[in-house]
Coordinates of C-alpha atoms and ligand atoms in Angstrom, one line a residue:
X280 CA 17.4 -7.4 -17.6
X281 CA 16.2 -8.1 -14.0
X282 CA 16.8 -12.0 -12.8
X283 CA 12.7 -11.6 -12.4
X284 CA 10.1 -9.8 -13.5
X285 CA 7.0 -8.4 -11.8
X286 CA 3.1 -7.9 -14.2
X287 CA 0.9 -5.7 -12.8
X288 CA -2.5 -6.9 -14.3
X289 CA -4.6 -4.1 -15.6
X290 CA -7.9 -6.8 -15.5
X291 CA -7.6 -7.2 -11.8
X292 CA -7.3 -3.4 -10.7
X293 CA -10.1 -2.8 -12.9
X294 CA -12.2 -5.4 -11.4
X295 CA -10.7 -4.0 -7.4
X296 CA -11.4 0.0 -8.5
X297 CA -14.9 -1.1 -9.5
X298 CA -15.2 -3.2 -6.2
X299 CA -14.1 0.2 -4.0
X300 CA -16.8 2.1 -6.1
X301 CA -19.6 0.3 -5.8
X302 CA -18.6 -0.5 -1.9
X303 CA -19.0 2.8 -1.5
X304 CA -21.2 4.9 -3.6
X305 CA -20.4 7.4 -6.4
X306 CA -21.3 10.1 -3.5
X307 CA -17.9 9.0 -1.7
X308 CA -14.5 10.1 -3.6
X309 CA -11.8 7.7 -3.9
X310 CA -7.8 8.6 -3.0
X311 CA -5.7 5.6 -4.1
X312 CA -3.0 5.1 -1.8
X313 CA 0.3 4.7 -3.8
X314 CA 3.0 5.1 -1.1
X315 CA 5.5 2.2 -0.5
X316 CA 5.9 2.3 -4.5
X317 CA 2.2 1.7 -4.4
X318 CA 2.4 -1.2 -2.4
X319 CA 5.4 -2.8 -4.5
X320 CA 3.6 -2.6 -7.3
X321 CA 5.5 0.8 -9.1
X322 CA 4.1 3.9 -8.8
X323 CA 4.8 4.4 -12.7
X324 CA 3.0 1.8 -13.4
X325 CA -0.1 2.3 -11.2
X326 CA -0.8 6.0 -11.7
X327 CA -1.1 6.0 -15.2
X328 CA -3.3 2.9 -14.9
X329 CA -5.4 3.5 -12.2
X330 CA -5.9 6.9 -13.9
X331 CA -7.2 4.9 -16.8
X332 CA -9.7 3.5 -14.7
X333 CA -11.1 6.7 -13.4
X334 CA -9.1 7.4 -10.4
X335 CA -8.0 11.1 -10.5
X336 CA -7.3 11.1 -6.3
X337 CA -3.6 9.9 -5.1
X338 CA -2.1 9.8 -1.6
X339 CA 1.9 9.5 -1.3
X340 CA 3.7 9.3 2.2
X341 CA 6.6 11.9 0.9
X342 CA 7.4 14.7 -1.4
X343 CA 9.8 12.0 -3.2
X344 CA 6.9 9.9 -3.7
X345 CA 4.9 12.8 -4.7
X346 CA 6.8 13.7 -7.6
X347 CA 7.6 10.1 -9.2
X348 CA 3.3 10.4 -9.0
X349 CA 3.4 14.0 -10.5
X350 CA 5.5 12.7 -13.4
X351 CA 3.6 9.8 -14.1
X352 CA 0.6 11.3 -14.0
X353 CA -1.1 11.6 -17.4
X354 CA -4.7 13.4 -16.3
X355 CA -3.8 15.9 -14.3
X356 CA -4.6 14.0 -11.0
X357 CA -4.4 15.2 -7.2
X358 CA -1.8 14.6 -5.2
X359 CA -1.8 14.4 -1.3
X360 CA 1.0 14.5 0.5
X361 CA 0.4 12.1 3.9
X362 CA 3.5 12.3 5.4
X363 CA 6.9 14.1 5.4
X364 CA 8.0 16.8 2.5
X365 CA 11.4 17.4 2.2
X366 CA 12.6 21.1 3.4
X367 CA 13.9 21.9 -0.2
X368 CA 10.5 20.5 -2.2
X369 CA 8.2 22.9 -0.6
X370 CA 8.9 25.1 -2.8
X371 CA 7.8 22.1 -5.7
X372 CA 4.9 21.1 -3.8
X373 CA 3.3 24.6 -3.2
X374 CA 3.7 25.6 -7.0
X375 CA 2.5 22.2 -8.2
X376 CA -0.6 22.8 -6.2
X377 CA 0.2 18.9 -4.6
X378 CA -2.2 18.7 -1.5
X379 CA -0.6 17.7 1.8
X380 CA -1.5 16.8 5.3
X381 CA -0.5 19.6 8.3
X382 CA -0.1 17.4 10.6
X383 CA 1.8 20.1 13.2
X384 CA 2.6 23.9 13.4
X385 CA 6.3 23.2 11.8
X386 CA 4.9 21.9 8.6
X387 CA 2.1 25.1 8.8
X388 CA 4.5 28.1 9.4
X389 CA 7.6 26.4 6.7
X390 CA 4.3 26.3 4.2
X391 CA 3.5 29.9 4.9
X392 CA 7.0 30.8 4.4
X393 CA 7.1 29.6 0.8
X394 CA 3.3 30.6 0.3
X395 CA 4.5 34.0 0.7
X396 CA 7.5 33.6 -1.1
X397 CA 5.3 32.4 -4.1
X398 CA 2.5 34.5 -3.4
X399 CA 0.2 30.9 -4.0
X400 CA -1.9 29.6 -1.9
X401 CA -0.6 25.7 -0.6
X402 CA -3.4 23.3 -0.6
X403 CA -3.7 21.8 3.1
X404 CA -5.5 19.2 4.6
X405 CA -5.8 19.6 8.7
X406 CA -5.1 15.9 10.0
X407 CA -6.1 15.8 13.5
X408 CA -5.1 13.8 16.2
X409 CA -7.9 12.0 17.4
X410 CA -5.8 9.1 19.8
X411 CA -3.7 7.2 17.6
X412 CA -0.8 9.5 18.6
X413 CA 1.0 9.2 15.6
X414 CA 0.5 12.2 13.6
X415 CA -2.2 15.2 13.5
X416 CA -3.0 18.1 15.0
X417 CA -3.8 18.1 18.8
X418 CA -6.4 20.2 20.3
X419 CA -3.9 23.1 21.5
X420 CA -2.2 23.2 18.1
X421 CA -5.4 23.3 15.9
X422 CA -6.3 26.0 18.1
X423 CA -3.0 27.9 17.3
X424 CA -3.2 26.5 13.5
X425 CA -6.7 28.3 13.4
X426 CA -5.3 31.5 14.6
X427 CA -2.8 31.4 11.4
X428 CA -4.8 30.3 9.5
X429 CA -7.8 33.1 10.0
X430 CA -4.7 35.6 10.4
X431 CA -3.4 34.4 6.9
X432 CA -6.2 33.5 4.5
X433 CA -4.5 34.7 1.6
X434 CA -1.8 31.8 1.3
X435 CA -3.8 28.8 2.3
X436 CA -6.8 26.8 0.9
X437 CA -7.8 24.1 3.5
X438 CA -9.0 21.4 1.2
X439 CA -9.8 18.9 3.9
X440 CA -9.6 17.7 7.5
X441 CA -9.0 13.8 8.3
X442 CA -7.6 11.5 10.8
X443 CA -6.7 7.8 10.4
X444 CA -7.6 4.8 12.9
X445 CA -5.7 3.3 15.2
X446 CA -6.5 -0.4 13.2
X447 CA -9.8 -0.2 12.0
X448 CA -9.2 -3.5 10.4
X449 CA -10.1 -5.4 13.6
X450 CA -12.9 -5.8 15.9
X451 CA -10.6 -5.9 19.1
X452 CA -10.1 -2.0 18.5
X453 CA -13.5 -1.1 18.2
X454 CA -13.9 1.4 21.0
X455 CA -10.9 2.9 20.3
X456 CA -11.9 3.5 16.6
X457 CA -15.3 4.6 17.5
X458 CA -13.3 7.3 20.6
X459 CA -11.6 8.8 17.8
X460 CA -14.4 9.5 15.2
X461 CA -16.2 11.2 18.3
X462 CA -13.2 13.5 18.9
X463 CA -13.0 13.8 15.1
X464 CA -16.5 15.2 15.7
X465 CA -16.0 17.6 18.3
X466 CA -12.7 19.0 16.5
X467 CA -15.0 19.9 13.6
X468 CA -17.6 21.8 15.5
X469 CA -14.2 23.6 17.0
X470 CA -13.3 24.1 13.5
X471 CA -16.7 25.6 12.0
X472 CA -17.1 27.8 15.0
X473 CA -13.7 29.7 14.1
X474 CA -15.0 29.6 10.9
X475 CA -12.8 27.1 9.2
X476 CA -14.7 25.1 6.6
X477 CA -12.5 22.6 5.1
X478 CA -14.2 21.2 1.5
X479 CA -14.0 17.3 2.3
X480 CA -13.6 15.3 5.5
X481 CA -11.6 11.6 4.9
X482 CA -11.1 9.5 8.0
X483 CA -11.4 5.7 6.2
X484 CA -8.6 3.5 4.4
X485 CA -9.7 0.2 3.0
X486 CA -10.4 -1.5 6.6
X487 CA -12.4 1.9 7.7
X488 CA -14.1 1.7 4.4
X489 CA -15.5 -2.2 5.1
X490 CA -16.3 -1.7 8.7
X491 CA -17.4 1.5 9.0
X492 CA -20.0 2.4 6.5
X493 CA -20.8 5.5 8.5
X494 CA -17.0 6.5 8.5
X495 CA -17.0 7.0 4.5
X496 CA -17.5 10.5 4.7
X497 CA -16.6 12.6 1.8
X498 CA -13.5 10.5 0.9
X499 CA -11.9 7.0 1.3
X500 CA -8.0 6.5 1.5
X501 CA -7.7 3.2 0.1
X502 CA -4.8 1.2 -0.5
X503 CA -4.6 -2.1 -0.1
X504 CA -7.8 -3.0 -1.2
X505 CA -7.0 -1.9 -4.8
X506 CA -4.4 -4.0 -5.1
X507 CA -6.1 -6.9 -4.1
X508 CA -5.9 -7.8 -0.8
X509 CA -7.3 -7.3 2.3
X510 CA -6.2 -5.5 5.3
X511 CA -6.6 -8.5 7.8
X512 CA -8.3 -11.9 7.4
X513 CA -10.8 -11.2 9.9
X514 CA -11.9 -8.5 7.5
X515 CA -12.2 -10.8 4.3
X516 CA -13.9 -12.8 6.5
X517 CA -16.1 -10.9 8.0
X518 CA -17.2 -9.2 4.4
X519 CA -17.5 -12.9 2.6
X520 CA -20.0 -13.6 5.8
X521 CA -21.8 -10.7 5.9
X522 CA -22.1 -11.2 2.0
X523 CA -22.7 -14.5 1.5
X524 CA -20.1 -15.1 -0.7
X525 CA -17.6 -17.7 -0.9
X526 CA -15.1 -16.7 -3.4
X527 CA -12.9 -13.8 -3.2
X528 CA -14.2 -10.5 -5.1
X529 CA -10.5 -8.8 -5.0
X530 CA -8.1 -10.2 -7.8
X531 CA -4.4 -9.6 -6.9
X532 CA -2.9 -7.6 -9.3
X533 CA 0.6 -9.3 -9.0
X534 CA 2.3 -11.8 -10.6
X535 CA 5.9 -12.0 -9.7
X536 CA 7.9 -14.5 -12.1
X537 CA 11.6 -15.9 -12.6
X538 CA 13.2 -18.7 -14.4
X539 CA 15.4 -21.9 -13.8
X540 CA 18.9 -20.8 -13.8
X541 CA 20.6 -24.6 -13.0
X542 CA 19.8 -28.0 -12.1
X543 CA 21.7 -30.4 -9.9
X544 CA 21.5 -33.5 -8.3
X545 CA 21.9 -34.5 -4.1
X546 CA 22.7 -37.1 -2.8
X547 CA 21.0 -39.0 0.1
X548 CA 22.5 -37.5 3.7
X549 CA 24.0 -33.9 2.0
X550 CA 23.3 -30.8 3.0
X551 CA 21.4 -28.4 0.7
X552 CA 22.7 -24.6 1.0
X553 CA 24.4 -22.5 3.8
X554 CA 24.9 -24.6 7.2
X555 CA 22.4 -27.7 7.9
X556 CA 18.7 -26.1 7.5
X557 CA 18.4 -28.3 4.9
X558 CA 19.5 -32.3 4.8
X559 CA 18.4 -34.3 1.7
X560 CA 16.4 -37.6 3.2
X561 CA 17.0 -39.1 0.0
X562 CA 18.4 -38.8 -3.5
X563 CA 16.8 -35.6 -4.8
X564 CA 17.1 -33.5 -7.8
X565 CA 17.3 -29.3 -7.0
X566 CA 16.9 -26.3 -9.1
X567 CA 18.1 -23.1 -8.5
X568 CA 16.0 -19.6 -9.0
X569 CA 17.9 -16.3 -9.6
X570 CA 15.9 -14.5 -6.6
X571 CA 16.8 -14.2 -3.1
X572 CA 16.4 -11.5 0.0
X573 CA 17.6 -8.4 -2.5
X574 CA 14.9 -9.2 -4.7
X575 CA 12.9 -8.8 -1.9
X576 CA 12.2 -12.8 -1.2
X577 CA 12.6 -12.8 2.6
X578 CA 14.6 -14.6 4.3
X579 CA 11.4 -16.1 6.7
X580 CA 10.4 -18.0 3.8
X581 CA 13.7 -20.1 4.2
X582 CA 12.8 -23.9 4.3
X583 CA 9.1 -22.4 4.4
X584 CA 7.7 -21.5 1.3
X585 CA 6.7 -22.8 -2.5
X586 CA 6.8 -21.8 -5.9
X587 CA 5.2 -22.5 -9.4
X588 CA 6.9 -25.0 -12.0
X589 CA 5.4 -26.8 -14.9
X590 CA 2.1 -25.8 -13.6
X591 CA 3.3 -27.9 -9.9
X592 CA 4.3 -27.1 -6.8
X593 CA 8.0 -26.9 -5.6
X594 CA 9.3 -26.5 -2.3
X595 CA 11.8 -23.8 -1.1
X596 CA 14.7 -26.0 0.7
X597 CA 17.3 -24.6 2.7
X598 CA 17.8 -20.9 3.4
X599 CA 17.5 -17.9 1.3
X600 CA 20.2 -16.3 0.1
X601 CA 21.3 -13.0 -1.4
X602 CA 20.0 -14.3 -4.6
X603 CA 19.3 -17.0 -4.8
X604 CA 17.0 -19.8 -3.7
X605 CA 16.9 -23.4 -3.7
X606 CA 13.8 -25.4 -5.1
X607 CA 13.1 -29.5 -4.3
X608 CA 12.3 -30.7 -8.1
X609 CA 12.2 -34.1 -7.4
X610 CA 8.8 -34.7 -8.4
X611 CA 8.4 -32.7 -11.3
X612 CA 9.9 -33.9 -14.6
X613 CA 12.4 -32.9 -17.3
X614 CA 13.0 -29.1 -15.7
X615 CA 15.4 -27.7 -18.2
X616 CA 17.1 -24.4 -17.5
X617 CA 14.8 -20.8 -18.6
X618 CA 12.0 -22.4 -17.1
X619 CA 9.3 -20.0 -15.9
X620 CA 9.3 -20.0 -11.7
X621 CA 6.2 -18.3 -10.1
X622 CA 7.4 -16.6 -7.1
X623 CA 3.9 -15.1 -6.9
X624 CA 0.6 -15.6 -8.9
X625 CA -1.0 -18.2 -10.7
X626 CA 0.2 -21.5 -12.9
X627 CA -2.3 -24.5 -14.3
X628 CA -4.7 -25.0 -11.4
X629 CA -2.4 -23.6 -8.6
X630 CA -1.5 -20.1 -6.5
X631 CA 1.0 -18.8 -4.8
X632 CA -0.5 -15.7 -2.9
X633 CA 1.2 -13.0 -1.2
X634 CA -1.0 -14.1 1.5
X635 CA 0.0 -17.7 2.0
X636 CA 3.8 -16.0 1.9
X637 CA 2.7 -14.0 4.7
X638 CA 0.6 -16.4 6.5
X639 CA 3.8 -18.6 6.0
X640 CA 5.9 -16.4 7.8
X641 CA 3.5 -14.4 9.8
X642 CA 3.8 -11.5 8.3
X643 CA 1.2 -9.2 6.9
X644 CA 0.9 -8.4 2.9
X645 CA 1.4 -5.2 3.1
X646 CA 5.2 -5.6 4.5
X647 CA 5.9 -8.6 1.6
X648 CA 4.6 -6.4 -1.0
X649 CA 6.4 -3.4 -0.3
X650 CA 9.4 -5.7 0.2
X651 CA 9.4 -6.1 -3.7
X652 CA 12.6 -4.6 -4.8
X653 CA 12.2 -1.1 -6.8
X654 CA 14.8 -2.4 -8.9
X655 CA 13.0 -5.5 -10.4
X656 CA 11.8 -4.8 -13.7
X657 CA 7.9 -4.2 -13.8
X658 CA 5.2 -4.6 -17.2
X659 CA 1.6 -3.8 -17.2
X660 CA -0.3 -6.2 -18.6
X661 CA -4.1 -6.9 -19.5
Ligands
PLP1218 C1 -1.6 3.6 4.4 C2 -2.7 4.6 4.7 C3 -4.0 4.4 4.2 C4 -4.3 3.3 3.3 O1 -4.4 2.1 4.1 P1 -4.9 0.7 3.4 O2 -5.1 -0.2 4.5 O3 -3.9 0.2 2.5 O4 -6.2 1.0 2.6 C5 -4.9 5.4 4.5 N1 -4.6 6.5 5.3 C6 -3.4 6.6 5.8 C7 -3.1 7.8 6.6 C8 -2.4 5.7 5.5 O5 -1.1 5.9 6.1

């Protein structure tokens, strides 16, 4: 038994998948992006669900990542491969037929290694780098990785060609983003003149997908959106106006909950915790929550964040520890220990989102999610 528990609810990825689809048409495929243990939320949990709800497209960062998908997968789904494979799960990943990005001419020449080896084709998508200078292919290498690829048409089937944005997700890049899909553009007429014809083309995660309608393409990577959230504020903001809409048309998927583990009482002038963050300015009553910074609570939230109790709110006091964290009851009546705490979600008429944690501590969801320990136990529920 975990000290907390983390429900993934099924009703509220339902309700984001079908808000994806109908953002953008049942021309445009969707990839759910599951990497960072699908955004703290367990891939286990996600890929058989999200599979449940029609999604048959899954992007991983790693091969490690890959496989946990593979295993949990219970249609048969596709699996891309963003990021780094492991030298000894090639091998894996080439007779699994699990897509992956070649994103340089090491990851193209170990693939045609073990394609030979196998005799199988490896199912590649070109990523080309279009000015985010991360990963992809520049112009010099895509004009090597055509050569071997026209020289060795036997072992390869280029399922796709994508790039990703250097922050699509706000306005302030704009020119930037709109640079890069023009050099995506000229990289493809280099590619269908050396004959190259990739199947799809995918340059758009959730924020590409909201603010750049033309940018859909054959394929959206989305993550974040299907979870919930949204990549920035100004996005949500800018979608609600351009709507007309006033409530949010994401449901978070998370709830995140723990339980009273002891009770106390401080006296006016003490000190609450480790050193003085916390001085009590008058008698109080504190409980304390079996969750702290290895759970995955950070440690910004010290003195600066609330949870759930009897349906009220109750203030973090003092600093966050290993784990465990301090909670003002004071106000809140006959709080007995095994009490449910929610750390994140919903109780009587109040929320505790992971986005008022990260606007708390400045942080963006996507970091606090993924923060969510892997060892915390995790339930789908409807
Ligand atoms: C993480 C990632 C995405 C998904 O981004 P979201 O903002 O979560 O939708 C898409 N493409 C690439 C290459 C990524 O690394």
């Amino acid at each position: 038994m975990s000290t907390s528990i983390i429900q993934i609810k099924k009703s509220a990825l339902a309700k984001n998948v079908k808000f994806v689809k109908e953002l953008v048409g049942n021309k445009v495929k969707i990839s759910a992006v599951i990497k960072g243990n699908a955004y703290g939320h367990g891939i286990e949990i996600a890929v058989p669900a999200l599979e449940q709800l029609g999604i048959n497209h899954f992007s991983v960062f790693s091969s490690e990542e890959a496989k946990r998908a593979f295993k949990s997968s219970i249609k048969k789904s596709n699996i891309m491969i963003m990021g780094y494979i492991e030298p000894g799960d090639f091998s894996w990943v080439i007779k699994n037929g699990i897509e992956f990005n070649v994103f340089d001419l090491e990851i193209l020449k170990t693939s045609l290694k073990y394609s030979k080896r196998l005799n199988k084709k490896a199912v590649i998508h070109l990523e080309i780098e279009t000015g985010m200078n991360r990963t992809g292919l520049t112009k010099n290498q895509l004009c090597e990785a055509v050569k071997i690829l026209n020289e060795n048409k036997k072992y390869f089937f280029i399922k796709g060609t994508s790039t990703h944005f250097a922050g699509a997700e706000s306005i302030a890049n704009h020119v930037r983003i709109t640079q890069q899909y023009k050099v995506f553009q000229q990289r493809l007429k280099y590619l269908e003149k050396n004959s190259i014809k990739p199947k799809i083309k995918h340059v758009a995660s959730s924020a590409g997908a909201l603010n750049y309608p033309n940018y859909r393409l054959d394929m959206v990577r989305t993550g974040i959106m299907i979870f919930g959230y949204w990549p920035t504020k100004e996005a949500y903001i800018k979608y609600l106006s351009n709507h007309k809409l006033y409530v949010d048309p994401l449901e978070r998927a998370v709830v995140w909950k723990s339980k009273i583990m002891s009770v106390k009482k401080v006296h006016q002038g003490e000190f609450v915790g480790y050193g003085f963050g916390f001085q009590a300015a008058e008698e109080m009553n504190v409980a304390i929550v079996p969750v702290g910074y290895t759970n995955g609570y950070s440690r910004t939230l010290s003195n600066n964040s609330h949870v759930l109790l009897h349906g009220k709110r109750a203030e973090v006091i003092g600093t966050v520890n290993m784990n465990m964290i301090l909670i003002n009851i004071s106000l809140i009546d006959n709080v007995k220990i095994g009490d449910e705490v929610i750390l994140i979600g919903k109780q009587g008429d109040h929320e505790i989102s992971v986005s008022s944690f990260a606007e708390m501590n400045n942080g963006l969801n996507y970091e606090l999610l993924t923060r969510l320990s892997e060892k915390i136990e995790r339930k789908l529920i409807d």
